[in-house]
Amino acid sequence: MTSSTHQERTATAQREADLHRVKLASIDQVNESVRVLRLQIPPAKDVKFLPGQWLDVHLPNVQQAGGFTITSTPKDAQHTADKPGYLELAIQKSPNNPPAAWLWKPEDEILGSDVQVRVGGNFIWPPPSLDPKEIETVAFIAGGVGINPEKLNRRISLLYGTRAPKSRNLSDILFLDRLGDQNHIGKDKDPLSVDLFLSQCSEEEKQEMGSQYKFHSTRAGRIDRNALLRALGPDFELQKTVVYICGPPQMTDEFEEVYLEQGLPKSIVLTEKWW
C-alpha cells in the first residue's frame, strides 16, 4: 500500500498562502541518520512562524513537497546587522521519501540551491485554546527527531525518548547539546527538567552515558505511564496545564490516551505525528 504524502496528511491544517524563496546555505551532519540544514532568508524578505510549525518544502525536480518541522526559533528568522535570518530543519535519512532523499544528496550537489517553503501547522506555542499568561505547567513528550527546545518562563518538563547512539556518545543525539544548555534544574529562571530515555542499550551502558550530561535523569528503556504522569508534577491544575506530544503515530496515540484517562481535556493535550 502506498503511504500518503505530507500534503495529503496535512490537507486540513492551517498554512500560509505565500511561498518564500530561500537558499540552502549549510548542512551539518549530526550523525549517520540526521542532517541539520540552514535555509537563508533573502534580506528583503520576512518569514514569520510560531514555535512548533512546519514547512512545506518544494525542491527542484521533486514532484511532491516535503514536510519538515522548523527547529530554529522565530527570532533566528529575523535579519540583524551581523547575519541574515534563517530557518533550520532536521532531516532524517529516508531514501523512500523523495524530498528527504533530495536533501540527503551529496553536499556539493545541493548547497546553494534555491528552494521554496510555506509555513503551516497547528501544533504551536502558545496553544490557541489557552491564555499563555495563565499556564504554569508545560509537559513536552518527544520521540525521535523534530525536538526543539523553547525557553518559557514557567515549569517545564521534557521527556525525550530516542535510540541510544551506536557510538554511545550522547552528543550524537539530535539537539542534546541545546537541551544541556537549557537544563536549569533547581533554578528560578526557565526551570526546564529533562528526562532522557534511551532504548536499545543496557543499564550499564546507560549509566556510563548518563554521566555525559547532567539531566534530571537518564534511563534505559522507553517512556512509560509513570513517567508521563510525573511530568505533570504533584500539584498541577488542569486550567493551568498544557501537554505537547510529538513522535510516531502509535506512540503519540498511546501517550495521548494516558492523559485523557487522567481527565485532561483534549484541548490541552496537543499532538503531532511524524511518519
Short mmCIF file of N, CA and C in Angstrom, two decimals, residues 102-198:
data_model
loop_
_atom_site.label_atom_id
_atom_site.label_comp_id
_atom_site.label_asym_id
_atom_site.label_seq_id
_atom_site.Cartn_x
_atom_site.Cartn_y
_atom_site.Cartn_z
N TRP A 102 16.25 13.90 -1.59
CA TRP A 102 16.91 15.01 -2.29
C TRP A 102 17.79 15.79 -1.32
N LEU A 103 17.29 16.02 -0.12
CA LEU A 103 18.05 16.78 0.87
C LEU A 103 19.20 15.98 1.48
N TRP A 104 19.27 14.69 1.13
CA TRP A 104 20.40 13.85 1.56
C TRP A 104 21.37 13.56 0.41
N LYS A 105 21.22 14.30 -0.68
CA LYS A 105 22.20 14.18 -1.76
C LYS A 105 23.56 14.68 -1.27
N PRO A 106 24.65 14.36 -1.98
CA PRO A 106 25.96 14.90 -1.60
C PRO A 106 25.92 16.42 -1.50
N GLU A 107 26.61 16.96 -0.52
CA GLU A 107 26.54 18.39 -0.25
C GLU A 107 26.88 19.23 -1.47
N ASP A 108 27.89 18.83 -2.22
CA ASP A 108 28.31 19.66 -3.35
C ASP A 108 27.28 19.70 -4.47
N GLU A 109 26.28 18.81 -4.42
CA GLU A 109 25.23 18.81 -5.44
C GLU A 109 24.06 19.73 -5.09
N ILE A 110 23.88 20.05 -3.81
CA ILE A 110 22.67 20.79 -3.43
C ILE A 110 22.95 22.09 -2.68
N LEU A 111 24.13 22.28 -2.11
CA LEU A 111 24.42 23.52 -1.39
C LEU A 111 24.28 24.72 -2.32
N GLY A 112 23.65 25.76 -1.86
CA GLY A 112 23.43 26.96 -2.67
C GLY A 112 22.17 26.91 -3.50
N SER A 113 21.45 25.79 -3.46
CA SER A 113 20.22 25.67 -4.25
C SER A 113 19.11 26.55 -3.68
N ASP A 114 18.29 27.09 -4.57
CA ASP A 114 17.10 27.81 -4.14
C ASP A 114 15.96 26.82 -3.97
N VAL A 115 15.24 26.93 -2.86
CA VAL A 115 14.05 26.11 -2.62
C VAL A 115 12.92 27.04 -2.20
N GLN A 116 11.71 26.55 -2.28
CA GLN A 116 10.56 27.35 -1.88
C GLN A 116 9.87 26.70 -0.68
N VAL A 117 9.47 27.53 0.28
CA VAL A 117 8.87 26.99 1.50
C VAL A 117 7.60 27.76 1.84
N ARG A 118 6.72 27.07 2.55
CA ARG A 118 5.47 27.67 3.02
C ARG A 118 5.27 27.23 4.47
N VAL A 119 4.92 28.16 5.36
CA VAL A 119 4.73 27.87 6.78
C VAL A 119 3.33 27.31 7.01
N GLY A 120 3.24 26.27 7.86
CA GLY A 120 1.95 25.70 8.21
C GLY A 120 2.01 24.95 9.52
N GLY A 121 0.85 24.47 9.98
CA GLY A 121 0.79 23.64 11.17
C GLY A 121 0.02 24.24 12.32
N ASN A 122 -0.66 23.35 13.08
CA ASN A 122 -1.48 23.76 14.21
C ASN A 122 -0.86 23.40 15.56
N PHE A 123 0.27 22.72 15.56
CA PHE A 123 0.93 22.25 16.79
C PHE A 123 1.87 23.36 17.24
N ILE A 124 1.34 24.33 17.96
CA ILE A 124 2.06 25.58 18.16
C ILE A 124 2.09 26.02 19.62
N TRP A 125 3.09 26.84 19.92
CA TRP A 125 3.13 27.60 21.17
C TRP A 125 2.99 29.08 20.82
N PRO A 126 2.12 29.82 21.55
CA PRO A 126 1.24 29.33 22.61
C PRO A 126 0.05 28.56 22.07
N PRO A 127 -0.55 27.68 22.88
CA PRO A 127 -1.70 26.91 22.41
C PRO A 127 -2.89 27.83 22.13
N PRO A 128 -3.61 27.61 21.06
CA PRO A 128 -4.68 28.53 20.67
C PRO A 128 -5.85 28.57 21.65
N SER A 129 -6.03 27.52 22.46
CA SER A 129 -7.21 27.46 23.33
C SER A 129 -6.96 28.00 24.73
N LEU A 130 -5.71 28.41 25.03
CA LEU A 130 -5.38 28.84 26.39
C LEU A 130 -4.67 30.19 26.38
N ASP A 131 -4.85 30.93 27.45
CA ASP A 131 -4.12 32.18 27.65
C ASP A 131 -2.74 31.82 28.19
N PRO A 132 -1.67 32.11 27.44
CA PRO A 132 -0.32 31.71 27.89
C PRO A 132 0.06 32.29 29.25
N LYS A 133 -0.52 33.42 29.62
CA LYS A 133 -0.20 34.03 30.92
C LYS A 133 -0.72 33.19 32.08
N GLU A 134 -1.72 32.34 31.81
CA GLU A 134 -2.31 31.52 32.86
C GLU A 134 -1.65 30.15 32.98
N ILE A 135 -0.78 29.78 32.03
CA ILE A 135 -0.18 28.44 32.04
C ILE A 135 1.00 28.39 33.01
N GLU A 136 0.96 27.43 33.91
CA GLU A 136 2.04 27.27 34.88
C GLU A 136 2.84 26.00 34.65
N THR A 137 2.24 24.98 34.03
CA THR A 137 2.92 23.70 33.81
C THR A 137 2.84 23.33 32.34
N VAL A 138 3.99 23.01 31.75
CA VAL A 138 4.06 22.55 30.36
C VAL A 138 4.83 21.24 30.34
N ALA A 139 4.24 20.21 29.74
CA ALA A 139 4.92 18.92 29.58
C ALA A 139 5.12 18.64 28.10
N PHE A 140 6.38 18.46 27.71
CA PHE A 140 6.72 18.10 26.34
C PHE A 140 7.13 16.63 26.32
N ILE A 141 6.50 15.85 25.46
CA ILE A 141 6.82 14.43 25.32
C ILE A 141 7.28 14.22 23.88
N ALA A 142 8.54 13.84 23.69
CA ALA A 142 9.11 13.78 22.34
C ALA A 142 9.74 12.42 22.08
N GLY A 143 9.49 11.90 20.89
CA GLY A 143 10.11 10.66 20.47
C GLY A 143 10.78 10.84 19.12
N GLY A 144 12.09 10.63 19.07
CA GLY A 144 12.81 10.71 17.80
C GLY A 144 13.18 12.12 17.42
N VAL A 145 13.18 12.42 16.10
CA VAL A 145 13.64 13.71 15.61
C VAL A 145 12.54 14.75 15.70
N GLY A 146 12.91 16.01 15.48
CA GLY A 146 11.93 17.09 15.49
C GLY A 146 11.85 17.81 16.81
N ILE A 147 12.70 17.45 17.76
CA ILE A 147 12.65 18.10 19.06
C ILE A 147 13.29 19.47 18.97
N ASN A 148 12.64 20.47 19.56
CA ASN A 148 13.17 21.83 19.51
C ASN A 148 12.85 22.54 20.82
N PRO A 149 13.83 22.72 21.70
CA PRO A 149 13.55 23.35 22.99
C PRO A 149 13.24 24.82 22.87
N GLU A 150 12.24 25.28 23.63
CA GLU A 150 11.88 26.69 23.67
C GLU A 150 12.00 27.18 25.10
N LYS A 151 12.49 28.39 25.29
CA LYS A 151 12.57 28.97 26.63
C LYS A 151 11.21 29.56 27.01
N LEU A 152 10.66 29.08 28.10
CA LEU A 152 9.36 29.53 28.58
C LEU A 152 9.48 29.78 30.07
N ASN A 153 8.98 30.91 30.55
CA ASN A 153 9.11 31.26 31.95
C ASN A 153 8.01 30.61 32.79
N ARG A 154 8.11 29.31 32.97
CA ARG A 154 7.16 28.53 33.75
C ARG A 154 7.77 27.15 33.98
N ARG A 155 7.10 26.30 34.74
CA ARG A 155 7.61 24.95 34.99
C ARG A 155 7.49 24.11 33.73
N ILE A 156 8.59 23.55 33.28
CA ILE A 156 8.60 22.77 32.04
C ILE A 156 9.23 21.42 32.29
N SER A 157 8.55 20.37 31.88
CA SER A 157 9.10 19.02 31.91
C SER A 157 9.24 18.51 30.48
N LEU A 158 10.35 17.89 30.18
CA LEU A 158 10.58 17.30 28.87
C LEU A 158 10.96 15.84 29.04
N LEU A 159 10.18 14.96 28.45
CA LEU A 159 10.53 13.55 28.35
C LEU A 159 10.97 13.30 26.91
N TYR A 160 12.21 12.90 26.74
CA TYR A 160 12.78 12.72 25.40
C TYR A 160 13.20 11.27 25.24
N GLY A 161 12.48 10.55 24.39
CA GLY A 161 12.78 9.15 24.13
C GLY A 161 13.43 8.97 22.77
N THR A 162 14.55 8.27 22.73
CA THR A 162 15.25 8.06 21.47
C THR A 162 16.15 6.83 21.58
N ARG A 163 16.61 6.34 20.45
CA ARG A 163 17.55 5.22 20.47
C ARG A 163 18.91 5.68 20.97
N ALA A 164 19.56 4.84 21.75
CA ALA A 164 20.93 5.14 22.14
C ALA A 164 21.80 5.15 20.89
N PRO A 165 22.66 6.14 20.72
CA PRO A 165 23.51 6.17 19.53
C PRO A 165 24.49 4.98 19.49
N LYS A 166 24.78 4.51 18.31
CA LYS A 166 25.70 3.39 18.18
C LYS A 166 27.07 3.72 18.75
N SER A 167 27.45 4.97 18.67
CA SER A 167 28.75 5.41 19.19
C SER A 167 28.78 5.44 20.71
N ARG A 168 27.59 5.37 21.33
CA ARG A 168 27.43 5.54 22.78
C ARG A 168 27.91 6.91 23.25
N ASN A 169 27.91 7.86 22.34
CA ASN A 169 28.25 9.25 22.65
C ASN A 169 26.97 10.06 22.53
N LEU A 170 26.49 10.60 23.64
CA LEU A 170 25.20 11.29 23.63
C LEU A 170 25.19 12.54 22.75
N SER A 171 26.35 13.08 22.44
CA SER A 171 26.38 14.27 21.58
C SER A 171 25.92 13.94 20.16
N ASP A 172 25.82 12.65 19.83
CA ASP A 172 25.32 12.25 18.52
C ASP A 172 23.79 12.25 18.46
N ILE A 173 23.14 12.50 19.58
CA ILE A 173 21.67 12.59 19.60
C ILE A 173 21.27 14.02 19.23
N LEU A 174 20.28 14.12 18.37
CA LEU A 174 19.85 15.40 17.83
C LEU A 174 19.50 16.40 18.93
N PHE A 175 20.17 17.55 18.90
CA PHE A 175 19.88 18.71 19.76
C PHE A 175 20.11 18.47 21.25
N LEU A 176 20.79 17.40 21.61
CA LEU A 176 21.01 17.18 23.03
C LEU A 176 21.90 18.26 23.64
N ASP A 177 22.83 18.79 22.86
CA ASP A 177 23.66 19.88 23.36
C ASP A 177 22.80 21.09 23.71
N ARG A 178 21.81 21.38 22.89
CA ARG A 178 20.94 22.53 23.16
C ARG A 178 20.13 22.30 24.44
N LEU A 179 19.68 21.07 24.62
CA LEU A 179 18.93 20.76 25.84
C LEU A 179 19.82 20.89 27.06
N GLY A 180 21.08 20.48 26.92
CA GLY A 180 22.02 20.62 28.03
C GLY A 180 22.22 22.06 28.40
N ASP A 181 22.26 22.94 27.40
CA ASP A 181 22.44 24.38 27.66
C ASP A 181 21.25 24.97 28.39
N GLN A 182 20.05 24.41 28.18
CA GLN A 182 18.83 24.98 28.76
C GLN A 182 18.36 24.23 30.00
N ASN A 183 19.11 23.23 30.45
CA ASN A 183 18.68 22.39 31.55
C ASN A 183 19.06 23.06 32.88
N HIS A 184 18.15 23.82 33.47
CA HIS A 184 18.45 24.60 34.67
C HIS A 184 17.71 24.03 35.88
N ILE A 185 18.10 22.86 36.30
CA ILE A 185 17.42 22.22 37.42
C ILE A 185 17.67 23.02 38.70
N GLY A 186 16.60 23.31 39.44
CA GLY A 186 16.74 23.96 40.72
C GLY A 186 16.90 25.47 40.65
N LYS A 187 16.82 26.05 39.46
CA LYS A 187 16.93 27.50 39.33
C LYS A 187 15.56 28.10 39.07
N ASP A 188 15.42 29.37 39.41
CA ASP A 188 14.12 30.01 39.26
C ASP A 188 13.81 30.35 37.81
N LYS A 189 14.84 30.67 37.02
CA LYS A 189 14.62 31.09 35.64
C LYS A 189 14.61 29.89 34.71
N ASP A 190 13.59 29.83 33.86
CA ASP A 190 13.49 28.74 32.88
C ASP A 190 13.72 27.38 33.53
N PRO A 191 12.86 26.96 34.46
CA PRO A 191 13.10 25.70 35.17
C PRO A 191 12.76 24.48 34.30
N LEU A 192 13.65 24.17 33.36
CA LEU A 192 13.45 23.05 32.45
C LEU A 192 14.02 21.78 33.06
N SER A 193 13.18 20.76 33.21
CA SER A 193 13.59 19.47 33.74
C SER A 193 13.55 18.45 32.62
N VAL A 194 14.71 17.87 32.29
CA VAL A 194 14.82 16.94 31.17
C VAL A 194 15.03 15.51 31.68
N ASP A 195 14.17 14.59 31.23
CA ASP A 195 14.35 13.16 31.49
C ASP A 195 14.60 12.48 30.15
N LEU A 196 15.76 11.85 30.01
CA LEU A 196 16.17 11.22 28.76
C LEU A 196 15.97 9.71 28.87
N PHE A 197 15.27 9.13 27.88
CA PHE A 197 15.00 7.70 27.85
C PHE A 197 15.72 7.10 26.63
N LEU A 198 16.61 6.14 26.87
CA LEU A 198 17.43 5.57 25.81
C LEU A 198 17.04 4.12 25.59
#
